[in-house]
CSV table of C-alpha atoms in Angstrom, one decimal:
chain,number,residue,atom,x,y,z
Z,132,UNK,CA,0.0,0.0,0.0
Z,133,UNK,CA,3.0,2.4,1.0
Z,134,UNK,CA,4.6,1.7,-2.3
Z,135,UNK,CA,1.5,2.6,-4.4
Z,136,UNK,CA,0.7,6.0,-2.9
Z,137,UNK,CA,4.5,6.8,-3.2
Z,138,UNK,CA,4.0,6.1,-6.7
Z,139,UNK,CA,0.8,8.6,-7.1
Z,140,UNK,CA,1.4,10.8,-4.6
Z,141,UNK,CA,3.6,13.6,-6.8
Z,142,UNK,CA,1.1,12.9,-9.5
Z,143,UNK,CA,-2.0,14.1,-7.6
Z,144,UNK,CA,0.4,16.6,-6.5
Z,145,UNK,CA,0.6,17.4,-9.9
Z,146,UNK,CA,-3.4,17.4,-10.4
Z,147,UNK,CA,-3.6,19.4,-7.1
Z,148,UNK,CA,-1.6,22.3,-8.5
Z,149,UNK,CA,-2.6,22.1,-12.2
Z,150,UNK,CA,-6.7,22.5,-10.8
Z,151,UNK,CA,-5.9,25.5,-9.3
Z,152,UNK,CA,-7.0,28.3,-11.6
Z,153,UNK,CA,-9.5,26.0,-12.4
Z,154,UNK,CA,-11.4,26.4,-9.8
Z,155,UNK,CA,-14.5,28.2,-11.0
Z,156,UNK,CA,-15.4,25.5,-12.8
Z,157,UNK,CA,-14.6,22.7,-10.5
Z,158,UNK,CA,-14.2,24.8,-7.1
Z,159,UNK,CA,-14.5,21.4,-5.1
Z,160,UNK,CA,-11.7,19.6,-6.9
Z,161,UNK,CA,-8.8,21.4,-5.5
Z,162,UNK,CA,-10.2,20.6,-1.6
Z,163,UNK,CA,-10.9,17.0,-2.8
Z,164,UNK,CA,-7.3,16.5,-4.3
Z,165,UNK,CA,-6.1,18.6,-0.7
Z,166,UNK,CA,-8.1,15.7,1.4
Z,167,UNK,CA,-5.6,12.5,-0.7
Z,168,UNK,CA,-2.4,14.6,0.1
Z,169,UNK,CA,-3.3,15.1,3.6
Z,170,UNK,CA,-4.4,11.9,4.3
Z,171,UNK,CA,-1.4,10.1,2.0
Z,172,UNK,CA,1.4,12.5,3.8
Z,173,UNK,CA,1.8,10.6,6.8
Z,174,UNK,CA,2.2,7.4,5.1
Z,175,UNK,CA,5.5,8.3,2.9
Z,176,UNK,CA,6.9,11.8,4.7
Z,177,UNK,CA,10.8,11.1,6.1
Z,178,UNK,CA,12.3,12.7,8.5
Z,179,UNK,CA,14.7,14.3,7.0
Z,180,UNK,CA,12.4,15.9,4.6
Z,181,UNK,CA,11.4,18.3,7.2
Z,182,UNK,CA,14.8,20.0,7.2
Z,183,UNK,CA,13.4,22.2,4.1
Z,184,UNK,CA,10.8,23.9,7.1
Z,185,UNK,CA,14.1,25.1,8.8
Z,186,UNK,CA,15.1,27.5,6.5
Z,187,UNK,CA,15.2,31.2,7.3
Z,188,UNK,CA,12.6,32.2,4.5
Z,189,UNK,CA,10.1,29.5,5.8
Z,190,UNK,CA,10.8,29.9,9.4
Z,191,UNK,CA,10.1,34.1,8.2
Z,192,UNK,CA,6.5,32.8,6.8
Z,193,UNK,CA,6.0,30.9,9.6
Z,194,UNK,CA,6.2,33.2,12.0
Z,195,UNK,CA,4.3,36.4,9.8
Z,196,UNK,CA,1.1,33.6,10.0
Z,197,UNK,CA,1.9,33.1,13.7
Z,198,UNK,CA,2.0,36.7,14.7
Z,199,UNK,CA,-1.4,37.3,12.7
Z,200,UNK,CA,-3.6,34.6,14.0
Z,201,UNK,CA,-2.4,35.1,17.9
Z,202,UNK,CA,-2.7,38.5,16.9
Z,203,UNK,CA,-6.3,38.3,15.5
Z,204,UNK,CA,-7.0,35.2,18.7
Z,205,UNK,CA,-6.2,38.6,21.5
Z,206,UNK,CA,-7.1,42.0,19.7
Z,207,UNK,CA,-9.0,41.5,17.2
Z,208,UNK,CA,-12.9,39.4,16.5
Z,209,UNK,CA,-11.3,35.8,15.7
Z,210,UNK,CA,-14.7,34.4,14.2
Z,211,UNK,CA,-14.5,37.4,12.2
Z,212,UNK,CA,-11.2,36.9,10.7
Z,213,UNK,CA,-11.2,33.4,11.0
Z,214,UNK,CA,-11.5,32.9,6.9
Z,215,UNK,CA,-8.6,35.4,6.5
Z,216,UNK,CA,-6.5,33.9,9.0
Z,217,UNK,CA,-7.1,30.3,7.7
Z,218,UNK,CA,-6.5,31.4,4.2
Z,219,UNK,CA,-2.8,33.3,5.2
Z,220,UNK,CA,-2.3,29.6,7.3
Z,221,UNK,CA,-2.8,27.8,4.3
Z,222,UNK,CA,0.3,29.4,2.4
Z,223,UNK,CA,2.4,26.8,3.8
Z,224,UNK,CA,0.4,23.8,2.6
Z,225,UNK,CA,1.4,23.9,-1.1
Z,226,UNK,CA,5.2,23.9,0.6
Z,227,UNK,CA,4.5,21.0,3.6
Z,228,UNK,CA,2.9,19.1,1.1
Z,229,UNK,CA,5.6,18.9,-1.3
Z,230,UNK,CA,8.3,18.0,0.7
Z,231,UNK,CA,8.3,13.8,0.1
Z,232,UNK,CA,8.6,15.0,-4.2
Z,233,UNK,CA,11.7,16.9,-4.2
Z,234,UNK,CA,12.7,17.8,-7.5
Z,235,UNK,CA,10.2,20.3,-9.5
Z,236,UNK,CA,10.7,19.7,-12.8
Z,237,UNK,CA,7.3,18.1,-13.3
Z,238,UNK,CA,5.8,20.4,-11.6
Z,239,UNK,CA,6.7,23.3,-13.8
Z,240,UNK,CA,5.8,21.5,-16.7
Z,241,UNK,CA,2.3,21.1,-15.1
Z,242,UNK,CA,1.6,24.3,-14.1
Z,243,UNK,CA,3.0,25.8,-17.8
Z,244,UNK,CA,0.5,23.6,-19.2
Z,245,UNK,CA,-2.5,24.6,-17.0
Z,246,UNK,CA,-1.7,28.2,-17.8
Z,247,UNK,CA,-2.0,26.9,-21.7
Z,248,UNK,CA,-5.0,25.4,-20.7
Z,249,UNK,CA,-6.3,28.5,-19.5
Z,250,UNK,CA,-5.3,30.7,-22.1
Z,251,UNK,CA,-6.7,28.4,-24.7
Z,252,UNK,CA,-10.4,28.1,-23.0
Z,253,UNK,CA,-10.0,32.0,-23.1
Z,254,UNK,CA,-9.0,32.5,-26.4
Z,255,UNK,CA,-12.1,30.7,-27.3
Z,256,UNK,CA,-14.5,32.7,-24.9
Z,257,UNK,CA,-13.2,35.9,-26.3
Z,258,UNK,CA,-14.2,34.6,-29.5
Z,259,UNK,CA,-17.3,33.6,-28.7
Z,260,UNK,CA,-18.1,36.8,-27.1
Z,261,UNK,CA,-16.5,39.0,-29.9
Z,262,UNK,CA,-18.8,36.9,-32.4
Z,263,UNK,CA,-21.8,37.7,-30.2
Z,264,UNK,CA,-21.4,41.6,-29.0
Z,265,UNK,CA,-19.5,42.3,-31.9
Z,266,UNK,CA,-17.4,44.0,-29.6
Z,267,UNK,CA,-13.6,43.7,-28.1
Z,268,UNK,CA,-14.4,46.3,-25.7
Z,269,UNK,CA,-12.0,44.9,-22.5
Z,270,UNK,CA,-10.5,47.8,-20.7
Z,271,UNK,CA,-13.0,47.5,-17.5
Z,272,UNK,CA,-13.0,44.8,-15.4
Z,273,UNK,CA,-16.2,43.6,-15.8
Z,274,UNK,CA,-16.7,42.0,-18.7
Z,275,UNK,CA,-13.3,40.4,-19.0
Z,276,UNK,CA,-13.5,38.9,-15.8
Z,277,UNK,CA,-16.7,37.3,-16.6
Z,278,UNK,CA,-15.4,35.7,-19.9
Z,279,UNK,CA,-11.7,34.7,-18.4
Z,280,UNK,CA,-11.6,31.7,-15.9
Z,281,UNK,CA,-9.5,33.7,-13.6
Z,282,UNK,CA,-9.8,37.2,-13.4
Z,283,UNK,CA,-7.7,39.5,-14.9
Z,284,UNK,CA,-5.2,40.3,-12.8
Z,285,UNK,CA,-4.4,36.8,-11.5
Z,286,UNK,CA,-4.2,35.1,-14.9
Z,287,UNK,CA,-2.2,37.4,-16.4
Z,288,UNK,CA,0.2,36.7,-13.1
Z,289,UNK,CA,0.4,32.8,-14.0
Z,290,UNK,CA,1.3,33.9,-17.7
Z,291,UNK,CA,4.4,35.8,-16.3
Z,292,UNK,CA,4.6,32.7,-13.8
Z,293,UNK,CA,4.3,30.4,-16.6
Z,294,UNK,CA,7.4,32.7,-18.9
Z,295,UNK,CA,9.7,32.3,-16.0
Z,296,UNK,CA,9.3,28.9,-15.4
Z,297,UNK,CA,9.9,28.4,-18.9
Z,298,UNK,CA,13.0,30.2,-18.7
Z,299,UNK,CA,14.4,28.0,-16.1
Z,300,UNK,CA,13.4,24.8,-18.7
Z,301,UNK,CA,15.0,26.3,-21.4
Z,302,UNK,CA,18.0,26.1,-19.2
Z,303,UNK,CA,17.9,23.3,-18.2
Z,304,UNK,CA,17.3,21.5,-21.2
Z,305,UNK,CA,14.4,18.9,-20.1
Z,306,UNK,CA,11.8,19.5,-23.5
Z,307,UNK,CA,11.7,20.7,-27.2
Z,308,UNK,CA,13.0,24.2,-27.2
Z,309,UNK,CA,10.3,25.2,-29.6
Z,310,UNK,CA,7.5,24.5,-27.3
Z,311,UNK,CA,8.7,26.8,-24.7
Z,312,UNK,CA,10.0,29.3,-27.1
Z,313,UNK,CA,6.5,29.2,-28.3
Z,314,UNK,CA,4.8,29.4,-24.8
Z,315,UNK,CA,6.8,32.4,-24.0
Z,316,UNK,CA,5.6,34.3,-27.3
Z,317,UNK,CA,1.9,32.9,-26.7
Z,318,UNK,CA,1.6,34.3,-23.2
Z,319,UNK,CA,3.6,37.5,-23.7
Z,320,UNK,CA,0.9,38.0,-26.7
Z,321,UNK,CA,-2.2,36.7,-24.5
Z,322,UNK,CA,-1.5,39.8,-21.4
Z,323,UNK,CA,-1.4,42.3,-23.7
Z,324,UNK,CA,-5.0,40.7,-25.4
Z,325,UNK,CA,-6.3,40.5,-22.3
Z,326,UNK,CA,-4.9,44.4,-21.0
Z,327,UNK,CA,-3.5,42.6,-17.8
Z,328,UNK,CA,-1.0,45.8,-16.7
Z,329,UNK,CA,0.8,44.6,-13.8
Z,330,UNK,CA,1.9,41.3,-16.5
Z,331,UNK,CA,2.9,43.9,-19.4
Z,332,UNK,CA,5.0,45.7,-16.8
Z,333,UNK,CA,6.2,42.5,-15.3
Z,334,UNK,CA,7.4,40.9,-18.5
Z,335,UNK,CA,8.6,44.2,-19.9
Z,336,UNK,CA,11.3,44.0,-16.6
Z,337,UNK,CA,12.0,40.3,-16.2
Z,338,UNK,CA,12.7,40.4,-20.4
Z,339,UNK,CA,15.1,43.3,-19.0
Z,340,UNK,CA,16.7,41.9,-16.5
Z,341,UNK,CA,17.2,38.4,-17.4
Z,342,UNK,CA,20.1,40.0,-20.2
Z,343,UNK,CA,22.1,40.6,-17.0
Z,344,UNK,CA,21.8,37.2,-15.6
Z,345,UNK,CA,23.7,35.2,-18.6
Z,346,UNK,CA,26.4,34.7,-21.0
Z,347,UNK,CA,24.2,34.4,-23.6
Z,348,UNK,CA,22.9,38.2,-23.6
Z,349,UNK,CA,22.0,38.4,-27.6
Z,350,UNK,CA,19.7,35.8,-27.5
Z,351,UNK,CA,17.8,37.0,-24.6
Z,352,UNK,CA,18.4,40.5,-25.9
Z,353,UNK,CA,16.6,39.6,-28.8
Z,354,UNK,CA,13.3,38.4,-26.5
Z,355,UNK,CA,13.5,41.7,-24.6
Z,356,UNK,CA,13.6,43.8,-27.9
Z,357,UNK,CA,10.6,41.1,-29.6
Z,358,UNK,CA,8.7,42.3,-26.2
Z,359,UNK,CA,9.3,46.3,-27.1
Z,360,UNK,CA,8.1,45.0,-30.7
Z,361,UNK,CA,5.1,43.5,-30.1
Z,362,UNK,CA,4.2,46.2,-26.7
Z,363,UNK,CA,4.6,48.8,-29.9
Z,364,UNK,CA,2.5,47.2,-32.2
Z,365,UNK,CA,0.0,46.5,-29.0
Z,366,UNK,CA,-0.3,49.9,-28.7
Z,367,UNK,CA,-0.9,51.0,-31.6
Z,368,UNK,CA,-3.5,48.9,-32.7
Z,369,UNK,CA,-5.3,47.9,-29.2
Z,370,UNK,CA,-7.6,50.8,-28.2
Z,371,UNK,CA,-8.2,48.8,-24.7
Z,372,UNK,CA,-4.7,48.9,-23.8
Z,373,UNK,CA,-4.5,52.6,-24.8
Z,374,UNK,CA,-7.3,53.5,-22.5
Z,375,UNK,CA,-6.2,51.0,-19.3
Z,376,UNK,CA,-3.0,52.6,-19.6
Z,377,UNK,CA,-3.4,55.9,-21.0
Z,378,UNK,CA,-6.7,56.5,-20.2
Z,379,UNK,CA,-7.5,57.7,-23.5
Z,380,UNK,CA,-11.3,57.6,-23.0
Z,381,UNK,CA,-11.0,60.5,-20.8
Z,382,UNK,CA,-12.8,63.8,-22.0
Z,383,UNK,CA,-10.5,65.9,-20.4
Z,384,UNK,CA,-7.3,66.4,-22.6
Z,385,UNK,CA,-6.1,69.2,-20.5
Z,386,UNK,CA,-5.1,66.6,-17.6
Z,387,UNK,CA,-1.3,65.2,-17.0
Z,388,UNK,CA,-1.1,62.1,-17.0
Z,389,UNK,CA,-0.9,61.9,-13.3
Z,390,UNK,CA,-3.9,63.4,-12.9
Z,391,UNK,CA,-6.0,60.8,-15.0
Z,392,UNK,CA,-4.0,57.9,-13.3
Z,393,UNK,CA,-5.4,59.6,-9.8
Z,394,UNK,CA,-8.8,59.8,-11.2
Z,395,UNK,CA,-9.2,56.5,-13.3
Z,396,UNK,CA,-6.9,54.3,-10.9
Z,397,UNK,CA,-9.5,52.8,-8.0
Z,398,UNK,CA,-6.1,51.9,-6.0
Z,399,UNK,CA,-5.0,55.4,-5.6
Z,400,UNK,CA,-8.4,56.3,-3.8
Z,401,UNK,CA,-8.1,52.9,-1.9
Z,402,UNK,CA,-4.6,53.8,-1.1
Z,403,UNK,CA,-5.6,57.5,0.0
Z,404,UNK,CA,-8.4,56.3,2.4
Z,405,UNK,CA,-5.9,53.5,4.0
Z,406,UNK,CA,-3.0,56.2,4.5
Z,407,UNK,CA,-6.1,58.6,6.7
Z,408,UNK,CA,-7.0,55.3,8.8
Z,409,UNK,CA,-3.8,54.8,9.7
Z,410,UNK,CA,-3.2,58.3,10.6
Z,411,UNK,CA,-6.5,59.0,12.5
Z,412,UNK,CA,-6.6,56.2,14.2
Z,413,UNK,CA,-3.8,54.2,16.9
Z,414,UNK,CA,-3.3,51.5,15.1
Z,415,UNK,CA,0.0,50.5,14.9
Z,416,UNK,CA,0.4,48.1,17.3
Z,417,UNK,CA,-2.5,45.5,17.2
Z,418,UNK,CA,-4.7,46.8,13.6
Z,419,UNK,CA,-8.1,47.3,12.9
Z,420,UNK,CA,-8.7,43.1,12.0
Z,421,UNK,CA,-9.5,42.4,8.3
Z,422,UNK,CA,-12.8,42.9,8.2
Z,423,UNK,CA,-12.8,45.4,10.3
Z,424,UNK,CA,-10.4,46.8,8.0
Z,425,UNK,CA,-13.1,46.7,5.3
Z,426,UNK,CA,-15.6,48.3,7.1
Z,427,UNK,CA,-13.0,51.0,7.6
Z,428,UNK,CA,-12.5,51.6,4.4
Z,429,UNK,CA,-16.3,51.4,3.2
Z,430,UNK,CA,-17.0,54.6,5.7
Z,431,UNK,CA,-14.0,56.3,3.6
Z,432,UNK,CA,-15.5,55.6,0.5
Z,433,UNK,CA,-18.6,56.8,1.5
Z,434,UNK,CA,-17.3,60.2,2.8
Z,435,UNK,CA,-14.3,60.6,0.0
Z,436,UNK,CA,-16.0,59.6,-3.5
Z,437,UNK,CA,-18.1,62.6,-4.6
Z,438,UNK,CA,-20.0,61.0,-7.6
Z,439,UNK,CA,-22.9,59.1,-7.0
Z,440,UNK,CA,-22.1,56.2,-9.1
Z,441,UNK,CA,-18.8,55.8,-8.1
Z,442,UNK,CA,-19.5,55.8,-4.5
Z,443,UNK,CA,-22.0,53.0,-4.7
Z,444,UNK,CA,-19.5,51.3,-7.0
Z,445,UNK,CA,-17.1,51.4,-4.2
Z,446,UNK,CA,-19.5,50.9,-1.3
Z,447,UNK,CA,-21.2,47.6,-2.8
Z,448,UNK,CA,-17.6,46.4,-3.8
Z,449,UNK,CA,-16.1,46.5,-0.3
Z,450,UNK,CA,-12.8,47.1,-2.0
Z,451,UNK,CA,-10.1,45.7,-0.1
Z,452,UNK,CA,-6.5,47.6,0.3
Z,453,UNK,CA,-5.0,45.9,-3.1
Z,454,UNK,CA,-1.8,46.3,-1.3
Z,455,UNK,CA,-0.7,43.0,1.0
Z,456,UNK,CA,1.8,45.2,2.8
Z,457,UNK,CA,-0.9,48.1,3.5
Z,458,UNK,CA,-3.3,45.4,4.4
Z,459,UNK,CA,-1.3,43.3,7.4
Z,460,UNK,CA,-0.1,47.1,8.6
Z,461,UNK,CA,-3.9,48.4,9.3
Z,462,UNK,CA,-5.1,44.5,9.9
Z,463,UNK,CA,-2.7,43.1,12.3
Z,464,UNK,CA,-0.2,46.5,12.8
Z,465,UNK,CA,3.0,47.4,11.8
Z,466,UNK,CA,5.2,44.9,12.9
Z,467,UNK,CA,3.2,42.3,10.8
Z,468,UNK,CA,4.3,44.6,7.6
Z,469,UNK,CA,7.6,44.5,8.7
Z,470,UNK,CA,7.9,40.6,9.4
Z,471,UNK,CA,6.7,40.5,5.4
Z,472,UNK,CA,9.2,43.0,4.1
Z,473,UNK,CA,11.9,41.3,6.1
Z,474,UNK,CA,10.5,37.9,4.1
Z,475,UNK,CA,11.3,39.7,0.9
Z,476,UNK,CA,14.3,41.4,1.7
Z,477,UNK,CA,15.6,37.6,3.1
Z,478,UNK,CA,15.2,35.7,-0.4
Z,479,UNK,CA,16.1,38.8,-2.5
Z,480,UNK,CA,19.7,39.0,-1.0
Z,481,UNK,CA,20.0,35.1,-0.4
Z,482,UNK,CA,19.0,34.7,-4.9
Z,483,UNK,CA,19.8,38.0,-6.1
Z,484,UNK,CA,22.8,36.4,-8.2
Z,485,UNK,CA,20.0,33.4,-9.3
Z,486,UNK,CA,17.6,35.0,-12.9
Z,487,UNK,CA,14.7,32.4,-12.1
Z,488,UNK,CA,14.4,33.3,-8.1
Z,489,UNK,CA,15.3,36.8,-8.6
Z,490,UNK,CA,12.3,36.7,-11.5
Z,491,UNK,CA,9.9,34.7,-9.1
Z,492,UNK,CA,10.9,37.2,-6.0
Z,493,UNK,CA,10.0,40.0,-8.0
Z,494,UNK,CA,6.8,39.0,-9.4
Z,495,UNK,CA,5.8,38.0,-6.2
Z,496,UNK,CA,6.6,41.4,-4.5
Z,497,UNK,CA,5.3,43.6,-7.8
Z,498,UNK,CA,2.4,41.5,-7.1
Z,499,UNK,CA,1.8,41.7,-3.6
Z,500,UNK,CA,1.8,45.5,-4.0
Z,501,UNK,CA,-1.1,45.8,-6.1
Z,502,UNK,CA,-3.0,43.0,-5.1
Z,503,UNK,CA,-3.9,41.3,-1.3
Z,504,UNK,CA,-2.9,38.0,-2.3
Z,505,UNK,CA,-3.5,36.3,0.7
Z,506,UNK,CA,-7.4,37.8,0.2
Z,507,UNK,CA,-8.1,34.5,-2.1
Z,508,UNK,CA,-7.4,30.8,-1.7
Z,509,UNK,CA,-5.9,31.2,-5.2
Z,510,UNK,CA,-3.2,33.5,-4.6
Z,511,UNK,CA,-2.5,32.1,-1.0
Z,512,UNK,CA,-1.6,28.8,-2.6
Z,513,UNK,CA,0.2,30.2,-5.7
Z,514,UNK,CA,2.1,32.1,-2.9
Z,515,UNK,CA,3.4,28.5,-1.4
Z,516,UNK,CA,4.0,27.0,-4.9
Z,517,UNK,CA,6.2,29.8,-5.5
Z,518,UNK,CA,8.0,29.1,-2.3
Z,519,UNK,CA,8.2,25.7,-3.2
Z,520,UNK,CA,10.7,26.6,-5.7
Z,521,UNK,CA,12.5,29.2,-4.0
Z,522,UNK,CA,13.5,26.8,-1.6
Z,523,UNK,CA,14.1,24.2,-3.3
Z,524,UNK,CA,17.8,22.6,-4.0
Z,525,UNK,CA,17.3,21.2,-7.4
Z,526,UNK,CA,16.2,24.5,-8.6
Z,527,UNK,CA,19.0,26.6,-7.2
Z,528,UNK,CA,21.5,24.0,-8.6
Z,529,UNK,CA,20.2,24.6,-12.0
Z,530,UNK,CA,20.2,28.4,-11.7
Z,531,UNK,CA,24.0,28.6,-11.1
Z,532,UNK,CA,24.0,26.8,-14.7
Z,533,UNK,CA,22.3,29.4,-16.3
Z,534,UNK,CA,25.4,31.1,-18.2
């Protein structure tokens, strides 16, 4: 029996992770995979696998999700924040659970192909929705994030996920070439289709910065300057990604730039009314709670959005603070922010000579500060897949090949 669930254990692994942006259309899948791992684990963990939990960057994790829950168990309404704290707790599943698999290889060749498997569905939704409305109008959320499987902003994170993992495979040599050559272009093509900005911007710096991380700088030259060529072209011909990032639907041309990103941007309001809680109110210490938090920032909207429309917009949507750094420092105070900016500034100076963990590290940390990743189950478990390969052996052995 042991030697059987060895055998399938990394391969429901493998199901476990490649379900995961799945999950709107089969939202019990990932829990019912989750039940097999935990109940196989015991059966085929080894004791020296747990040394991986004893490294500074996990220990870092561990204790940020410490500090929050006794946090929220003292100070704050625990039955309250009981499905944010669960959801932050659950980070280091994706990490725990891998440690009887070791080496990652598979497991970037599973998630690339979910990601392909997501684009694809999409590609055909869009068509289907372009043949219907006639229409290709995407540069509000709505719409979009009713055709995509995954909103906007998250799939457009597993394309740049699913680049740099690529990357690393070209490196290391394990499939065709052309394949991921191919799935770099596809997904570099799909974020600008879809107007995901915090991807474009992403890509546009990893292409950038990966020319510094080899010997083979013309080659990876040439993707960075194929990126400028096809962001041009993008431009020119995509009126939704003039208007997400230009705002070129605005009536009034007499505006900087600045000004229309103030006005058009939802975070910089968000971000406006989270910088007067924290200076009205002592918080610094133990935080507001997370959904305390929220209701926080519901009475700002209500006093700080003038229009009408708007205001309900914001009201009904409960925005959270899209900022994960923002959001521990008014949900669980300061020292919670700090713990996570010590996290990051751990693995950036322990990889920083490492493309693929730099790449990962970054991503992670562009992504956290426009987005409260550990608000979703999605992004709390892409959070410990990500770590899974940041601390991973195999992975940084093949990153000091990358020349």
């Amino acid at each position: 029996m042991k030697s059987i669930i060895n055998k399938i254990y990394p391969f429901i692994y493998l199901v476990f992770c490649f379900a995961l942006p799945l999950d709107r259309y089969a939202p019990a899948l990932p829990n019912i995979i989750l039940i097999f791992l935990l109940g196989s684990f015991p059966f085929i963990i080894k004791k020296e696998d747990f040394k991986i939990l004893k490294r500074k960057e996990v220990l870092l994790l561990g204790l940020l999700i410490t500090y929050v829950v006794i946090n929220s168990m003292l100070f704050q309404d625990f039955t309250q924040d009981l499905k944010f704290t669960q959801k932050i707790a659950s980070t280091l599943l994706p990490v725990i659970l891998f440690l009887p698999i070791k080496y990652t290889n598979n497991l970037k060749i599973s998630l690339i192909i979910s990601v392909l498997c997501c684009i694809l569905y999409s590609l055909f939704q869009i068509c289907i929705y372009y043949i219907n409305s006639g229409s290709f109008e995407f540069s509000s959320g709505g719409v979009i994030n009713e055709i995509l499987p995954v909103e906007r902003l998250y799939l457009g994170f597993i394309c740049v996920l699913s680049v740099v993992l690529s990357i690393s495979l070209l490196r290391k040599n394990q499939v065709k070439y052309r394949c991921l050559y191919f799935n770099i272009l596809l997904c570099s093509i799909f974020v600008f289709l879809i107007v995901s900005r915090i991807a474009v911007i992403l890509l546009l710096i990893l292409f950038f910065i990966q020319i510094f991380y080899t010997r083979y700088r013309r080659k990876f030259a040439m993707f960075f300057f194929l990126f400028i060529a096809v962001a041009t072209i993008a431009f020119t011909t995509n009126k939704n990604l003039n208007q997400r990032f230009f705002y070129s639907q605005s009536t009034q041309k007499q505006k900087g730039y600045i000004e229309l990103l103030k006005q058009w941007e939802p975070r910089f309001l968000i971000w406006d009314c989270s910088y007067n809680i924290i200076t009205t109110n002592d918080i610094w210490i133990t935080g507001l709670g997370f959904s305390k938090t929220k209701d926080y920032l519901v009475s700002c909207y209500k006093e700080v959005v003038k229009q009408d429309r708007r205001r309900k917009y914001f009201v009904e949507s409960r925005f959270n603070t899209h900022n994960q750094f923002i959001d521990f420092w008014l949900s669980a105070g300061v020292l919670s922010t700090i713990i996570f900016m010590c996290f990051f500034a751990f693995l950036f100076l322990k990889n920083r000579k490492l493309f693929f963990q730099t790449a990962l590290i970054l991503s992670l940390l562009l992504f956290s500060s426009v987005e409260n990743i550990f608000h979703r189950q999605l992004g709390c478990y892409l959070f410990g897949i990500i770590l899974v390969f940041l601390v991973n052996e195999d992975d940084k052995k093949s990153s000091t090949l990358q020349g």
